[in-house]
Short mmCIF file of C-alpha atoms and ligand atoms in Angstrom, two decimals:
data_model
loop_
_atom_site.label_atom_id
_atom_site.label_comp_id
_atom_site.label_asym_id
_atom_site.label_seq_id
_atom_site.Cartn_x
_atom_site.Cartn_y
_atom_site.Cartn_z
CA MET A 1 -18.70 185.32 23.06
CA ARG A 2 -20.59 181.96 22.96
CA GLY A 3 -23.32 180.86 25.01
CA SER A 4 -23.03 179.18 28.39
CA VAL A 5 -25.48 176.79 30.26
CA GLU A 6 -26.15 176.31 33.78
CA HIS A 7 -27.94 173.04 35.11
CA SER A 8 -28.44 171.96 38.96
CA TRP A 9 -29.27 168.95 40.40
CA GLY A 10 -30.99 168.40 43.88
CA TRP A 11 -30.35 165.85 46.16
CA GLY A 12 -33.78 164.63 45.68
CA HIS A 13 -33.34 163.56 42.19
CA SER A 14 -32.17 160.44 40.83
CA ALA A 15 -28.58 161.46 39.57
CA PRO A 16 -26.14 159.62 41.94
CA SER A 17 -23.63 161.84 41.33
CA PRO A 18 -22.18 164.19 44.09
CA LEU A 19 -21.94 166.88 41.37
CA LEU A 20 -24.85 169.02 42.55
CA LEU A 21 -24.39 171.95 40.05
CA LEU A 22 -22.03 172.69 37.00
CA THR A 23 -21.40 176.14 35.62
CA LEU A 24 -19.81 176.24 32.48
CA PHE A 25 -19.05 180.05 31.46
CA LEU A 26 -16.99 180.98 28.33
CA PHE A 27 -15.88 183.73 26.60
CA ALA A 28 -14.10 183.92 23.55
CA ALA A 29 -10.30 183.85 23.80
CA PRO A 30 -7.50 183.43 21.43
CA PHE A 31 -6.42 179.74 20.78
CA GLY A 32 -2.84 180.22 20.79
CA LEU A 33 -2.51 180.32 24.58
CA LEU A 34 -3.67 177.00 25.45
CA GLY A 35 -2.83 173.85 26.02
CA GLU A 36 0.49 174.38 27.53
CA LYS A 37 1.15 170.69 28.94
CA THR A 38 3.37 172.02 32.01
CA ARG A 39 4.00 175.66 33.55
CA GLN A 40 6.36 176.76 36.20
CA VAL A 41 3.92 177.91 38.75
CA SER A 42 5.15 180.31 41.37
CA LEU A 43 2.67 182.02 44.37
CA GLU A 44 3.84 185.09 46.09
CA VAL A 45 2.00 187.42 48.22
CA ILE A 46 2.57 190.82 47.24
CA PRO A 47 3.30 192.91 50.42
CA ASN A 48 1.97 196.42 51.30
CA TRP A 49 4.96 198.32 52.81
CA LEU A 50 2.89 201.51 52.93
CA GLY A 51 0.26 200.42 55.59
CA PRO A 52 -2.14 197.60 56.98
CA VAL A 53 -1.54 194.31 55.73
CA GLN A 54 -3.99 193.43 52.51
CA ASN A 55 -4.03 190.11 51.13
CA LEU A 56 -2.81 190.24 47.49
CA LEU A 57 -1.71 186.94 46.05
CA HIS A 58 -0.31 186.40 42.87
CA ILE A 59 -0.19 183.21 41.26
CA ARG A 60 2.20 183.19 38.15
CA ALA A 61 1.76 179.94 35.68
CA VAL A 62 4.85 180.12 32.93
CA GLY A 63 4.40 178.43 29.80
CA THR A 64 6.49 178.09 26.96
CA ASN A 65 4.81 180.94 24.93
CA SER A 66 2.39 182.17 27.54
CA THR A 67 1.92 183.25 31.34
CA LEU A 68 -1.29 183.09 33.16
CA HIS A 69 -1.59 185.46 35.77
CA TYR A 70 -4.23 185.26 38.87
CA ILE A 71 -4.45 187.87 40.94
CA TRP A 72 -6.26 186.82 44.35
CA SER A 73 -7.37 189.55 46.81
CA SER A 74 -9.45 189.88 49.86
CA LEU A 75 -9.61 193.68 49.60
CA GLY A 76 -13.20 194.41 49.15
CA PRO A 77 -14.95 191.09 48.50
CA LEU A 78 -12.99 188.04 47.54
CA ALA A 79 -12.02 188.42 43.80
CA VAL A 80 -9.40 187.22 41.38
CA VAL A 81 -8.26 188.82 38.08
CA LEU A 82 -7.36 186.54 35.38
CA VAL A 83 -4.69 187.58 32.73
CA ALA A 84 -3.21 185.47 29.89
CA THR A 85 -0.54 186.69 27.91
CA ASN A 86 1.81 185.77 24.98
CA THR A 87 5.00 185.77 26.49
CA PRO A 88 6.72 183.92 29.14
CA HIS A 89 8.03 187.06 30.48
CA SER A 90 4.97 188.83 31.53
CA THR A 91 4.82 190.54 35.12
CA LEU A 92 2.49 191.82 37.43
CA SER A 93 3.16 195.72 38.81
CA VAL A 94 1.40 196.72 41.87
CA ASN A 95 0.83 200.34 42.94
CA TRP A 96 -0.33 199.95 46.53
CA SER A 97 -0.90 203.93 47.13
CA ARG A 98 -3.35 203.71 43.89
CA LEU A 99 -4.59 200.30 44.69
CA LEU A 100 -5.74 201.76 48.30
CA SER A 101 -7.07 205.22 47.00
CA PRO A 102 -10.50 205.95 46.08
CA GLU A 103 -9.63 205.74 42.61
CA PRO A 104 -7.43 202.38 42.45
CA ASP A 105 -7.50 202.23 38.24
CA GLY A 106 -4.32 201.47 36.99
CA GLY A 107 -3.04 200.29 40.46
CA LEU A 108 -2.73 196.84 39.12
CA MET A 109 -1.06 196.07 35.85
CA VAL A 110 0.53 193.00 33.86
CA LEU A 111 3.42 194.40 31.51
CA PRO A 112 4.19 194.27 28.69
CA LYS A 113 0.64 195.61 27.99
CA ASP A 114 0.68 194.40 24.55
CA SER A 115 1.09 190.87 25.58
CA ILE A 116 -2.21 190.53 27.05
CA GLN A 117 -4.43 188.31 24.98
CA PHE A 118 -6.93 187.75 27.45
CA SER A 119 -8.29 189.02 30.93
CA SER A 120 -11.12 188.74 33.11
CA ALA A 121 -12.06 188.71 36.54
CA LEU A 122 -14.45 186.92 39.31
CA VAL A 123 -15.70 188.79 42.45
CA PHE A 124 -17.56 186.45 45.24
CA THR A 125 -19.95 189.14 46.28
CA ARG A 126 -22.09 186.96 48.73
CA LEU A 127 -22.89 184.17 50.66
CA LEU A 128 -26.63 183.52 50.33
CA GLU A 129 -28.66 181.41 52.68
CA PHE A 130 -32.23 180.05 51.91
CA ASP A 131 -35.16 178.73 54.21
CA SER A 132 -36.19 175.73 52.29
CA THR A 133 -38.57 174.31 54.78
CA ASN A 134 -41.71 174.86 52.65
CA VAL A 135 -40.29 174.14 49.23
CA CYS A 136 -41.21 171.04 47.63
CA ASP A 137 -39.81 171.48 44.36
CA THR A 138 -35.97 170.37 44.22
CA ALA A 139 -35.54 172.50 41.27
CA ALA A 140 -36.94 175.66 42.39
CA LYS A 141 -35.04 178.87 41.90
CA PRO A 142 -34.59 180.46 44.32
CA PRO A 143 -34.58 177.31 46.12
CA GLY A 144 -36.20 179.03 49.40
CA THR A 145 -36.93 182.26 51.01
CA PRO A 146 -33.58 184.15 51.16
CA TYR A 147 -32.21 185.18 54.51
CA PRO A 148 -30.25 188.51 54.49
CA PRO A 149 -27.31 187.55 52.84
CA TYR A 150 -23.67 188.11 53.98
CA SER A 151 -21.62 190.19 52.08
CA LEU A 152 -18.22 189.10 51.50
CA ALA A 153 -16.91 192.81 51.25
CA ASP A 154 -17.62 192.81 54.93
CA PHE A 155 -15.54 189.96 56.11
CA SER A 156 -12.44 189.83 57.78
CA TRP A 157 -9.80 187.30 56.83
CA ASN A 158 -6.89 185.59 57.74
CA ASN A 159 -3.32 186.60 56.94
CA ILE A 160 -2.68 184.91 53.55
CA THR A 161 0.89 184.77 54.03
CA ASP A 162 0.58 182.08 56.73
CA SER A 163 -1.36 179.97 54.51
CA LEU A 164 0.68 179.77 51.74
CA ASP A 165 2.05 176.28 50.91
CA PRO A 166 4.66 176.18 48.07
CA ALA A 167 4.73 172.57 48.42
CA THR A 168 1.15 172.35 46.95
CA LEU A 169 1.14 175.50 45.47
CA SER A 170 -1.91 176.49 47.62
CA ALA A 171 -3.07 179.15 49.90
CA THR A 172 -6.43 179.83 51.88
CA PHE A 173 -8.67 182.93 52.46
CA GLN A 174 -10.40 182.08 55.50
CA GLY A 175 -12.84 184.87 56.84
CA HIS A 176 -16.01 185.23 58.98
CA PRO A 177 -18.38 188.17 59.04
CA MET A 178 -16.67 191.40 60.68
CA ASN A 179 -19.75 192.31 62.75
CA ASP A 180 -21.85 189.13 63.69
CA PRO A 181 -24.53 190.38 66.22
CA THR A 182 -26.50 186.95 66.19
CA ARG A 183 -22.85 184.97 66.40
CA THR A 184 -23.75 182.53 63.59
CA PHE A 185 -19.75 182.70 62.83
CA ALA A 186 -18.86 182.45 66.29
CA ASN A 187 -17.45 178.88 65.79
CA GLY A 188 -17.66 179.24 61.76
CA SER A 189 -15.93 180.17 58.79
CA LEU A 190 -16.01 180.48 54.87
CA ALA A 191 -12.68 179.44 53.40
CA PHE A 192 -11.55 179.78 49.74
CA ARG A 193 -8.38 177.49 49.10
CA VAL A 194 -6.74 178.48 45.97
CA GLN A 195 -4.48 175.87 44.30
CA ALA A 196 -2.70 176.00 40.99
CA PHE A 197 -1.13 172.94 39.09
CA SER A 198 2.10 172.82 36.99
CA ARG A 199 0.55 169.63 35.00
CA SER A 200 -2.86 167.77 34.57
CA SER A 201 -3.93 165.67 37.32
CA ARG A 202 -7.03 164.70 39.12
CA PRO A 203 -7.48 164.73 42.92
CA ALA A 204 -8.38 161.60 45.01
CA GLN A 205 -11.14 163.42 46.58
CA PRO A 206 -14.47 163.88 44.76
CA PRO A 207 -15.79 165.61 42.73
CA ARG A 208 -12.23 164.77 41.10
CA LEU A 209 -12.75 167.73 38.61
CA LEU A 210 -9.47 167.07 36.12
CA HIS A 211 -7.12 170.02 36.20
CA THR A 212 -4.48 171.13 33.94
CA ALA A 213 -1.71 173.61 33.98
CA ASP A 214 -4.25 175.97 32.41
CA THR A 215 -6.46 175.95 35.49
CA CYS A 216 -6.49 176.78 39.06
CA GLN A 217 -9.03 175.05 41.67
CA LEU A 218 -10.80 176.53 44.01
CA GLU A 219 -12.42 174.88 46.90
CA VAL A 220 -14.74 176.82 48.98
CA ALA A 221 -15.97 175.27 52.19
CA LEU A 222 -18.26 176.46 54.87
CA VAL A 223 -17.77 175.40 58.09
CA GLY A 224 -19.42 175.54 61.51
CA ALA A 225 -21.49 178.57 60.76
CA SER A 226 -24.79 178.28 62.35
CA PRO A 227 -27.46 178.10 60.26
CA ARG A 228 -30.19 180.64 60.60
CA GLY A 229 -33.14 178.03 60.08
CA ASN A 230 -33.65 173.94 60.26
CA ARG A 231 -33.49 173.73 56.57
CA SER A 232 -30.89 176.27 55.48
CA LEU A 233 -29.41 175.95 51.82
CA PHE A 234 -26.52 178.00 50.77
CA GLY A 235 -25.34 179.57 47.94
CA LEU A 236 -22.76 181.92 46.32
CA GLU A 237 -23.13 184.97 44.35
CA VAL A 238 -20.54 185.45 41.94
CA ALA A 239 -19.99 188.23 39.50
CA THR A 240 -18.10 188.48 36.55
CA LEU A 241 -17.16 190.81 33.56
CA GLY A 242 -19.44 191.22 30.89
CA GLN A 243 -18.31 191.69 27.58
CA GLY A 244 -20.14 194.26 25.59
CA PRO A 245 -23.07 195.85 26.68
CA ASP A 246 -24.94 192.61 27.59
CA CYS A 247 -24.72 189.81 29.88
CA PRO A 248 -24.42 186.46 28.14
CA SER A 249 -28.06 185.02 27.50
CA VAL A 250 -28.43 182.55 30.20
CA GLN A 251 -31.39 182.28 32.43
CA GLU A 252 -29.18 182.56 35.79
CA GLN A 253 -27.06 185.52 34.84
CA HIS A 254 -28.48 188.87 35.15
CA SER A 255 -26.61 192.29 34.69
CA ILE A 256 -26.30 193.75 38.32
CA ASP A 257 -28.47 196.73 38.57
CA ASP A 258 -27.36 199.95 39.34
CA GLU A 259 -28.45 199.93 42.90
CA TYR A 260 -26.33 196.85 43.16
CA ALA A 261 -23.34 197.84 41.08
CA PRO A 262 -21.34 200.39 43.74
CA ALA A 263 -21.08 197.16 46.18
CA VAL A 264 -19.14 195.46 43.18
CA PHE A 265 -17.41 198.42 42.27
CA GLN A 266 -15.67 198.72 45.93
CA SER A 267 -13.75 195.62 44.67
CA PRO A 268 -10.58 197.59 44.26
CA ILE A 269 -8.46 194.95 42.39
CA VAL A 270 -10.96 194.48 39.56
CA ARG A 271 -11.21 198.24 39.19
CA ALA A 272 -7.53 198.52 39.41
CA PHE A 273 -7.23 196.16 36.24
CA PHE A 274 -9.94 197.16 34.42
CA GLY A 275 -11.11 200.45 35.20
CA SER A 276 -14.45 202.02 36.05
CA GLN A 277 -15.93 201.46 32.80
CA ASN A 278 -17.09 197.77 33.10
CA ASN A 279 -20.54 195.94 32.72
CA PHE A 280 -20.89 193.10 35.28
CA CYS A 281 -22.80 190.09 35.44
CA ALA A 282 -23.90 188.16 38.29
CA PHE A 283 -24.94 184.34 39.07
CA ASN A 284 -25.90 182.35 41.98
CA VAL A 285 -24.51 179.08 42.55
CA THR A 286 -26.75 177.19 45.29
CA PHE A 287 -26.33 173.60 46.30
CA GLY A 288 -28.76 170.74 47.44
CA ALA A 289 -32.41 170.53 48.09
CA SER A 290 -34.74 170.79 51.10
CA THR A 291 -35.24 166.75 50.78
CA GLY A 292 -31.34 166.86 52.41
CA PRO A 293 -29.01 165.43 53.23
CA GLY A 294 -27.71 169.17 53.75
CA TYR A 295 -25.51 171.47 55.64
CA TRP A 296 -27.68 171.19 58.61
CA ASP A 297 -26.27 167.55 59.06
CA GLN A 298 -22.46 168.40 59.84
CA HIS A 299 -22.35 172.16 59.36
CA TYR A 300 -20.03 171.54 56.61
CA LEU A 301 -20.43 172.10 52.90
CA SER A 302 -18.04 172.65 50.27
CA TRP A 303 -17.86 173.75 46.51
CA SER A 304 -15.17 172.77 44.01
CA MET A 305 -14.39 174.92 41.29
CA LEU A 306 -11.97 174.89 38.53
CA LEU A 307 -11.16 178.32 37.02
CA GLY A 308 -8.91 179.09 33.98
CA VAL A 309 -8.51 179.96 30.50
CA GLY A 310 -9.27 177.53 27.45
CA PHE A 311 -11.37 174.78 26.91
CA PRO A 312 -12.69 172.91 30.05
CA PRO A 313 -10.72 169.78 30.81
CA VAL A 314 -13.50 167.72 29.61
CA ASP A 315 -11.82 164.19 29.70
CA GLY A 316 -12.88 161.80 32.88
CA LEU A 317 -15.93 163.86 33.73
CA SER A 318 -19.40 161.99 33.90
CA PRO A 319 -21.36 161.62 31.12
CA LEU A 320 -23.89 163.74 32.94
CA VAL A 321 -21.36 166.57 33.00
CA LEU A 322 -20.32 166.14 29.21
CA GLY A 323 -23.68 166.32 28.21
CA ILE A 324 -23.74 170.13 29.50
CA MET A 325 -20.64 170.86 28.33
CA ALA A 326 -20.71 169.98 24.64
CA VAL A 327 -22.93 172.84 24.22
CA ALA A 328 -20.60 175.71 24.97
CA LEU A 329 -17.21 173.81 23.51
CA GLY A 330 -15.72 175.45 20.76
CA ALA A 331 -15.00 178.76 22.52
CA PRO A 332 -11.93 178.83 24.75
CA GLY A 333 -12.05 181.68 27.09
CA LEU A 334 -12.70 182.25 30.77
CA MET A 335 -13.64 178.89 32.27
CA LEU A 336 -15.51 178.26 35.50
CA LEU A 337 -16.72 174.64 36.37
CA VAL A 338 -18.49 174.13 39.71
CA GLY A 339 -19.26 170.96 41.24
CA GLY A 340 -20.92 170.90 44.82
CA LEU A 341 -20.11 168.11 47.25
CA VAL A 342 -21.52 167.62 50.76
CA LEU A 343 -18.78 165.88 52.57
CA LEU A 344 -20.48 164.05 54.98
CA LEU A 345 -21.63 161.61 51.66
CA TYR A 346 -18.18 161.19 51.02
CA HIS A 347 -18.17 157.72 52.14
CA LYS A 348 -21.35 156.66 50.66
CA LYS A 349 -21.44 158.18 47.67
CA TYR A 350 -17.67 157.62 46.38
CA SER A 351 -18.03 154.42 44.99
CA GLU A 352 -21.25 155.48 42.83
CA TYR A 353 -19.20 158.48 41.41
CA GLN A 354 -15.89 156.51 40.67
CA SER A 355 -17.94 154.38 38.55
CA ILE A 356 -19.51 157.24 36.20
CA ASN A 357 -15.97 158.77 36.17
C1 NAG B 1 6.25 179.06 20.38
O1 NAG B 1 6.28 180.10 19.64
C2 NAG B 1 7.00 179.67 18.50
C3 NAG B 1 7.11 180.75 17.56
O2 NAG B 1 6.18 181.52 17.46
C4 NAG B 1 6.37 178.56 17.73
O3 NAG B 1 7.33 178.09 16.82
C5 NAG B 1 6.34 177.48 18.62
O4 NAG B 1 5.51 176.12 18.07
C6 NAG B 1 5.49 177.71 20.05
N1 NAG B 1 5.50 176.93 21.05
C7 NAG B 1 4.19 176.08 21.62
C8 NAG B 1 4.54 175.37 22.62
O5 NAG B 1 3.40 176.88 21.47
C1 NAG B 2 1.73 205.06 42.40
O1 NAG B 2 0.37 206.03 42.21
C2 NAG B 2 0.70 207.09 42.89
C3 NAG B 2 -0.72 207.82 42.65
O2 NAG B 2 -1.11 207.71 41.67
C4 NAG B 2 1.58 208.03 42.00
O3 NAG B 2 2.00 209.31 42.33
C5 NAG B 2 2.96 207.07 42.07
O4 NAG B 2 3.82 207.94 41.07
C6 NAG B 2 2.74 205.73 41.51
N1 NAG B 2 4.15 204.97 41.77
C7 NAG B 2 4.72 204.34 40.90
C8 NAG B 2 5.95 203.92 41.15
O5 NAG B 2 4.14 204.55 39.88
C1 NAG B 3 1.35 188.10 58.24
O1 NAG B 3 2.36 186.74 58.41
C2 NAG B 3 3.37 186.82 58.09
C3 NAG B 3 4.18 185.57 57.91
O2 NAG B 3 3.78 185.06 59.01
C4 NAG B 3 4.15 187.98 58.53
O3 NAG B 3 5.42 188.22 58.40
C5 NAG B 3 3.41 189.34 58.71
O4 NAG B 3 3.95 190.05 59.53
C6 NAG B 3 1.87 189.02 59.18
N1 NAG B 3 0.91 190.24 58.97
C7 NAG B 3 0.06 190.32 59.85
C8 NAG B 3 -0.71 191.68 59.69
O5 NAG B 3 -0.02 189.79 61.00
C1 NAG B 4 -19.21 177.65 69.86
O1 NAG B 4 -18.62 176.16 70.27
C2 NAG B 4 -18.86 176.52 71.98
C3 NAG B 4 -17.79 175.50 72.28
O2 NAG B 4 -18.05 173.99 71.42
C4 NAG B 4 -20.14 176.59 72.33
O3 NAG B 4 -20.16 176.35 73.82
C5 NAG B 4 -20.94 177.54 71.92
O4 NAG B 4 -22.53 177.24 72.38
C6 NAG B 4 -20.74 177.85 70.51
N1 NAG B 4 -21.52 178.92 69.92
C7 NAG B 4 -22.30 178.92 68.96
C8 NAG B 4 -22.93 180.40 68.76
O5 NAG B 4 -22.44 178.18 68.25
C1 NAG B 5 -36.96 174.07 64.01
O1 NAG B 5 -37.18 172.73 64.42
C2 NAG B 5 -37.94 172.68 65.62
C3 NAG B 5 -38.25 171.53 66.08
O2 NAG B 5 -39.05 170.64 64.98
C4 NAG B 5 -39.08 173.75 65.72
O3 NAG B 5 -39.63 173.79 67.26
C5 NAG B 5 -38.43 175.07 65.52
O4 NAG B 5 -39.62 176.12 65.83
C6 NAG B 5 -37.87 175.09 64.05
N1 NAG B 5 -37.42 176.57 63.74
C7 NAG B 5 -37.84 177.08 62.68
C8 NAG B 5 -36.70 178.49 62.80
O5 NAG B 5 -38.11 176.64 61.68
C1 NAG B 6 -28.98 185.58 44.27
O1 NAG B 6 -29.75 185.41 45.12
C2 NAG B 6 -30.30 186.74 46.02
C3 NAG B 6 -30.95 186.10 47.09
O2 NAG B 6 -31.98 185.28 46.72
C4 NAG B 6 -30.74 187.58 45.08
O3 NAG B 6 -31.31 188.59 45.96
C5 NAG B 6 -30.07 188.12 44.07
O4 NAG B 6 -30.92 188.78 43.16
C6 NAG B 6 -29.63 186.79 43.26
N1 NAG B 6 -28.60 187.10 42.39
C7 NAG B 6 -28.54 186.84 40.93
C8 NAG B 6 -27.95 187.34 40.37
O5 NAG B 6 -29.61 186.07 40.68
#
């Protein structure tokens, strides 16, 4: 396991880039799997014939000598299990009755088991909201007084099948809290758009994170929800599997305490794949600063992330970002790159961003 690093930039800083924050997160993984130039990507929704529809999306990206499996689900909090194998023939096996049972261990398997070279998971546990009204320090952590978070385990989600787009290799989980007594989400939603790629390219829209056939892009958008204060900043709490007894030694990551762990373990797909003997680490990803601009302007905020195995696709990122990534280079593994973007600044900032890109 190598170190990882997190930095953030508030809007109040001089940095012109719309990249507000970047998290790079690496665990050791074998080199042999990496760098496939192209992959045959397929997306399938795995139906549950036994009962109520549950969203389980399997992205399979097949290269010459390896396969990447991304298994996304909104069963419990939104989560993805990432598995890399050293064969183009590995498959996903789902046992729904076990997956939906109180003991889901083994309900999700990638076969053959001995082809698995690397596996990890990310769980998006909570949407955070902070009141930054009286916060002057743009680098403050937390960036204000927290409001009660929205637990993503208590969201209701759309039918993922309806959003599946084989042409763009994408699908969108769109959700809102099941119980919303204050009606903050009456006109709002939180959407996770997942997109896979068969080859390297760069999207037209900032932050234009370069993606490769070894990565999956995730765009998280908060749209139309009513903020609970005049100066609300939003964030996401993300949990991942620790390796060994400790979390990587990074300030922003904390081992989840016992009181909190049960909520994470209600993520059935993670438990189904990894069993219950796991140590989770969590970190918060927040964007913006009280000095604005912020969500309050247009009620729109989006995060762009790249998730994958291997080296981060460094080519073409801004010098600012590269400086940070250099610290962790050298250890391919689970990679998560996060860029934040307030879309209302798109037109104003786009040219500045292009110049550093
Ligand atoms: C795939 O594996 C074979 C045999 O191990 C090797 O010769 C070949 O170079 C590998 N191809 C790629 C693209 O890694
Ligand atoms: C699925 O899991 C259930 C409960 O553990 C088990 O009884 C059943 O045999 C499994 N089905 C298959 C096809 O493996
Ligand atoms: C989800 O969408 C698919 C395709 O439109 C449909 O076949 C399926 O019945 C839907 N499920 C539910 C619960 O509406
Ligand atoms: C939702 O939108 C409708 C129509 O624009 C508006 O009348 C209503 O006040 C909004 N509700 C909330 C809670 O924002
Ligand atoms: C929001 O701003 C308005 C006008 O400045 C003020 O009256 C109101 O008390 C503020 N609300 C909160 C929750 O701070
Ligand atoms: C994320 O922020 C929330 C709200 O401030 C806090 O309760 C939680 O402990 C934070 N999580 C981590 C992993 O820092």
